CSV table of C-alpha atoms in Angstrom, one decimal:
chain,number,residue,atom,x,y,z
A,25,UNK,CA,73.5,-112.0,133.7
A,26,UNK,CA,75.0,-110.7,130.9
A,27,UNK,CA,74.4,-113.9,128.7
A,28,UNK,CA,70.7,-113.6,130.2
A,29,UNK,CA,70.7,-109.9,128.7
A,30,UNK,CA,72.3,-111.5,124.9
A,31,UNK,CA,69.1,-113.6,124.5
A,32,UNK,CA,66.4,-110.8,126.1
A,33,UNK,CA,68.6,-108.2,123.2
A,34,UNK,CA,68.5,-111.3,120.7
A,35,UNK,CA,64.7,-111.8,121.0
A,36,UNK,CA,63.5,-108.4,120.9
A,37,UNK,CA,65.5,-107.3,117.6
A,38,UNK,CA,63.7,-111.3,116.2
A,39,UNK,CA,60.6,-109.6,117.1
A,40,UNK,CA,61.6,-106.4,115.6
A,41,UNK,CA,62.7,-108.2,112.4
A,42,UNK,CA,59.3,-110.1,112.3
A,43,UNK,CA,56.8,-106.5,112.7
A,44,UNK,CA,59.1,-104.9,110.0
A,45,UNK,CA,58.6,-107.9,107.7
A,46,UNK,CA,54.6,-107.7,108.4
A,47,UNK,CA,54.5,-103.7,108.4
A,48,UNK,CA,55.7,-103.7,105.1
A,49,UNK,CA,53.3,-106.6,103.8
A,50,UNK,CA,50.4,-104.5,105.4
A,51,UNK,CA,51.5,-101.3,103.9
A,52,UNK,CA,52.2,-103.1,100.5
A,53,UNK,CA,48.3,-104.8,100.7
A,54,UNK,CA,46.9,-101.6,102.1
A,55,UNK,CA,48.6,-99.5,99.6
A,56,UNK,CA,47.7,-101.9,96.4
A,57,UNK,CA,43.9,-102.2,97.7
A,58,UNK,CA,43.3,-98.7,96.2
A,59,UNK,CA,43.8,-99.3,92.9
A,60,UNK,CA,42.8,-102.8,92.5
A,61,UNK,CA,39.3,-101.2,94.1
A,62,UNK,CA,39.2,-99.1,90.7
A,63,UNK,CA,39.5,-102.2,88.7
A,64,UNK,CA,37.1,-104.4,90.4
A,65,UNK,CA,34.4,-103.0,88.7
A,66,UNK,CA,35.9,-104.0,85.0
A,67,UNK,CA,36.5,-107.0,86.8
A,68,UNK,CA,33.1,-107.5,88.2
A,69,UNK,CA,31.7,-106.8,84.5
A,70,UNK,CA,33.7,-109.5,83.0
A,71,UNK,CA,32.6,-112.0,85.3
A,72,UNK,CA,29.0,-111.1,84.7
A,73,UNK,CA,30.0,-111.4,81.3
A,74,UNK,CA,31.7,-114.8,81.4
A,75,UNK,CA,28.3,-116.3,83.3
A,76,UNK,CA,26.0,-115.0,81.2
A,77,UNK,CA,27.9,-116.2,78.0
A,78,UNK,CA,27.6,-119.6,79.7
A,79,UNK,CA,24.2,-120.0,80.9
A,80,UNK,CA,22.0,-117.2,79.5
A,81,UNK,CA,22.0,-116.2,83.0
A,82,UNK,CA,21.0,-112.6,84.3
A,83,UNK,CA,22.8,-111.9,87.6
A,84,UNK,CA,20.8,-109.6,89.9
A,85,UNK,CA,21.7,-107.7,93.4
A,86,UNK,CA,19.2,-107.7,96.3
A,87,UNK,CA,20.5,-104.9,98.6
A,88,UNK,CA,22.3,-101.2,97.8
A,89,UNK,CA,25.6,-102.0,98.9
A,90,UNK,CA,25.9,-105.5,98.1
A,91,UNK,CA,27.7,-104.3,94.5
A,92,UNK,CA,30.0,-102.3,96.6
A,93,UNK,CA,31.0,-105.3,98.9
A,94,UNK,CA,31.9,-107.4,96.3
A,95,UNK,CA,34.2,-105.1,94.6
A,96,UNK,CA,36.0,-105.1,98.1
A,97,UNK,CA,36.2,-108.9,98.3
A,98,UNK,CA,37.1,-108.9,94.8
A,99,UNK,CA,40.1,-106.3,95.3
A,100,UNK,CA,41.3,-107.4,98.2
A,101,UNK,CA,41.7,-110.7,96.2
A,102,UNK,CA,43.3,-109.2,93.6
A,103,UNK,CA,45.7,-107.3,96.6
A,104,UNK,CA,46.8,-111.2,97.8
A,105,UNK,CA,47.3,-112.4,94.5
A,106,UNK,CA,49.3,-110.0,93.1
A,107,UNK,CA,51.4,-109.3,96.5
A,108,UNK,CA,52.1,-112.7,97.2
A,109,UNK,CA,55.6,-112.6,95.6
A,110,UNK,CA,56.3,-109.4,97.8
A,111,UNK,CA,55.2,-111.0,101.4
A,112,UNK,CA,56.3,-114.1,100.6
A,113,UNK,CA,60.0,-112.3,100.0
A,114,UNK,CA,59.2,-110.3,103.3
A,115,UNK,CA,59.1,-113.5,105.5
A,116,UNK,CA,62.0,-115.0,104.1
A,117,UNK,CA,64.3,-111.4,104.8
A,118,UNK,CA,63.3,-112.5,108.2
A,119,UNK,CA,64.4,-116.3,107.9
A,120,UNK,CA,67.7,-115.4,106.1
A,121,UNK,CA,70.0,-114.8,108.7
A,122,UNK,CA,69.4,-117.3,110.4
A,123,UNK,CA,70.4,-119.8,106.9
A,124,UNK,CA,73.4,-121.4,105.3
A,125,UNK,CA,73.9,-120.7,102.2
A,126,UNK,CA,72.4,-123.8,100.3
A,127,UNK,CA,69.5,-123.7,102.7
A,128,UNK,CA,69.6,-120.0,101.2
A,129,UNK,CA,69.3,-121.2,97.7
A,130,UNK,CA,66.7,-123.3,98.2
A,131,UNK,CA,64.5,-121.2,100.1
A,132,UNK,CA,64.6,-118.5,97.3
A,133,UNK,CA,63.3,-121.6,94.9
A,134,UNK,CA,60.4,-122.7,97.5
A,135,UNK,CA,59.6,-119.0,97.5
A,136,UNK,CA,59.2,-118.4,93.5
A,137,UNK,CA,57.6,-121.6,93.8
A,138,UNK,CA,54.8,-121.0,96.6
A,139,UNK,CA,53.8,-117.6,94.4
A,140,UNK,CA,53.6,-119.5,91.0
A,141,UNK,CA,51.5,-122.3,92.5
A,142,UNK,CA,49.3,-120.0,94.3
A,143,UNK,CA,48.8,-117.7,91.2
A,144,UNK,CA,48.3,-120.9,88.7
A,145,UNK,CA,45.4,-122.6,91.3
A,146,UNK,CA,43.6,-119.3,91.5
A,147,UNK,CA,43.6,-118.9,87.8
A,148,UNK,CA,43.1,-123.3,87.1
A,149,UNK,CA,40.3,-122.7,89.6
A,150,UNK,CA,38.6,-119.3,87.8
A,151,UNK,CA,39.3,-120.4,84.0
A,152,UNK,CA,38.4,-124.3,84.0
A,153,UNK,CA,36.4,-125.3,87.2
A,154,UNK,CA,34.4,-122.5,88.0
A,155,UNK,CA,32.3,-122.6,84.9
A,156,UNK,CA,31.9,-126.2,85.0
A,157,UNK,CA,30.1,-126.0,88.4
A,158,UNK,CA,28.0,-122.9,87.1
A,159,UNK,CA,27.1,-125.7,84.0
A,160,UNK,CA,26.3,-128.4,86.6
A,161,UNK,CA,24.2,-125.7,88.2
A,162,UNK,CA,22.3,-124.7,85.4
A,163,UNK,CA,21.7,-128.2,84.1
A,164,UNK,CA,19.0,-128.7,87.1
A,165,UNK,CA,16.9,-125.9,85.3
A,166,UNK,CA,13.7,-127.1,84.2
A,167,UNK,CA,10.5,-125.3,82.4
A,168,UNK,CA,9.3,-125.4,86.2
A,169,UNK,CA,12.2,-124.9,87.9
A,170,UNK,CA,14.2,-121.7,86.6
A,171,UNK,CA,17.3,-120.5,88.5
A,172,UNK,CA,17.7,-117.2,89.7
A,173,UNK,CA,22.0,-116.1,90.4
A,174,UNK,CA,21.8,-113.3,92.8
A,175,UNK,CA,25.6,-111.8,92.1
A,176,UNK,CA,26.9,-111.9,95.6
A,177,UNK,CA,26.3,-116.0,95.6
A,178,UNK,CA,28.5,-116.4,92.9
A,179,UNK,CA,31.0,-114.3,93.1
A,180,UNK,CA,31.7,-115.4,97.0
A,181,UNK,CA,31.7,-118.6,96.3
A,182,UNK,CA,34.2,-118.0,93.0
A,183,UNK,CA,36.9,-116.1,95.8
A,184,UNK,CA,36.7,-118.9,98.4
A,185,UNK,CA,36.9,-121.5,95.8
A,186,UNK,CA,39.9,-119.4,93.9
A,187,UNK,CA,41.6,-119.5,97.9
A,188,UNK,CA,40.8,-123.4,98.1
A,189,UNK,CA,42.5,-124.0,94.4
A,190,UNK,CA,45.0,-121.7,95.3
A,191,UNK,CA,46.0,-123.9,98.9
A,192,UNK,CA,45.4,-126.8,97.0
A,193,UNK,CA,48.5,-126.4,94.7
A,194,UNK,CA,51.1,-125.4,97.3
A,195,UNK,CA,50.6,-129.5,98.5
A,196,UNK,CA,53.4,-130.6,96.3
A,197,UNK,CA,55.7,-128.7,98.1
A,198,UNK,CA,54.4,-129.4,101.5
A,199,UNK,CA,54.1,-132.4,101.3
A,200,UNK,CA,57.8,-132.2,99.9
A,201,UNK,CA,59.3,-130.7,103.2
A,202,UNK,CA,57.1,-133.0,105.2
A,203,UNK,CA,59.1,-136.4,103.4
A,204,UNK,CA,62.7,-134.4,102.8
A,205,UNK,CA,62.1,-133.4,107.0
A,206,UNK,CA,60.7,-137.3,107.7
A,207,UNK,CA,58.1,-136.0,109.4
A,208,UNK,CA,55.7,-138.4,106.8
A,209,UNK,CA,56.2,-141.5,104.8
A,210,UNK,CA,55.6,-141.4,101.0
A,211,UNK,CA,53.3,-144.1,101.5
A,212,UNK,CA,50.9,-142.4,104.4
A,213,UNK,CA,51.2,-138.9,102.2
A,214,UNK,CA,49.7,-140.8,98.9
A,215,UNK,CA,47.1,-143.1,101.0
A,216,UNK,CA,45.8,-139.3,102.4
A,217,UNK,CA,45.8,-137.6,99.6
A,218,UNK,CA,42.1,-137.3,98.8
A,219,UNK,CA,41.3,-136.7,102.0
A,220,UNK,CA,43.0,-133.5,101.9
A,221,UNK,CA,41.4,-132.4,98.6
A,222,UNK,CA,38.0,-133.0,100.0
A,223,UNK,CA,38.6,-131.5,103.4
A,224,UNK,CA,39.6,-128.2,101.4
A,225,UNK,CA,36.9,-128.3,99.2
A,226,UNK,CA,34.1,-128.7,101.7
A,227,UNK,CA,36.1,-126.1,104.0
A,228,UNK,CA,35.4,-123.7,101.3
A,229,UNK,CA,32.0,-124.5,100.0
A,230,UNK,CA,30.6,-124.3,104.0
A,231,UNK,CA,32.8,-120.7,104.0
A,232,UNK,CA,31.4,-119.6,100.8
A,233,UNK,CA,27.9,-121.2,102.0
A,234,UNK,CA,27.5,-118.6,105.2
């Protein structure tokens, strides 16, 4: 009974470990939202900025709070970018105690890692591919066919793309632990590589698409 008792007392201080680790990534995002909402705008402008510089292209908005929305999706983008290192080090204060010490080490690598990698896709995907795909866009323009961007089109399809890119380049290291754990050959992990590339990137073009 009193070993019984152990576990039940174990469990229920793992599960108390676990909703302090997500409180404080909550009230980390919820907190940051507020002032990355008073950016969005500046950044909202640049990126109207950056398109037209590209295409000659004038962005418009076809409802009143459709400007308003997407300085919420862009904030709360912002919020996971930027907060990433601090919920990523919340999750592994909850998988620390139960570590040795050079499973310790290398778990404080993987961490640095996951953020740095998440961080450089969003930005690979914003600074280099985005723009192409807004040139391949515009090169279908025609003296009877002109496009017309409305802003909510573009700038959705920029944040799932960003999250896509930013999935994308944590694959190194999952498909690290996958081998190291012998879970997957080297050989089946190259062979399904570009699979995986193109499952993400249609998952977020039919996201972005709704």
């Amino acid at each position: 009974m009193t070993s019984k008792q152990d576990q039940e007392a174990t469990l229920i201080s793992h599960l108390e470990a676990l909703r302090r680790a997500l409180l404080r990534s909550i009230v980390a995002l919820a907190i940051g939202i507020v002032p990355l909402f008073l950016v969005s705008p500046y950044v909202l402008d640049w990126f109207c900025k950056q398109i037209a510089l590209q295409g000659g292209v004038t962005l418009h908005y076809f409802s009143p709070m459709e400007v308003f929305v997407l300085q919420l999706k862009i904030s709360a983008l912002l919020d996971c970018v930027l907060f990433s290192p601090y919920i990523a080090w919340n999750m592994w204060q909850f998988v620390l105690p139960a570590l040795y010490d050079n499973e310790k080490r290398s778990i404080r690598s993987i961490v640095a890692l996951t953020s740095m990698l998440f961080i450089a896709g969003v930005a690979f995907c914003l600074i280099v591919c985005f723009p192409l795909i807004v040139q391949f866009g515009m090169s279908f323009a025609s003296t009877t066919l002109q496009p017309v961007f409305g802003i909510s089109n573009l700038v959705t399809l920029a944040l799932w793309l960003s999250l896509a890119f930013g999935c994308m380049f944590q694959f190194p290291l999952v498909t690290y632990a996958l081998i190291r754990a012998g879970i997957v050959s080297y050989e089946t992990v190259c062979s399904k590589r570009p699979y995986v590339v193109v499952a993400i990137l249609l998952f977020a073009a039919d996201v972005s698409a709704l």
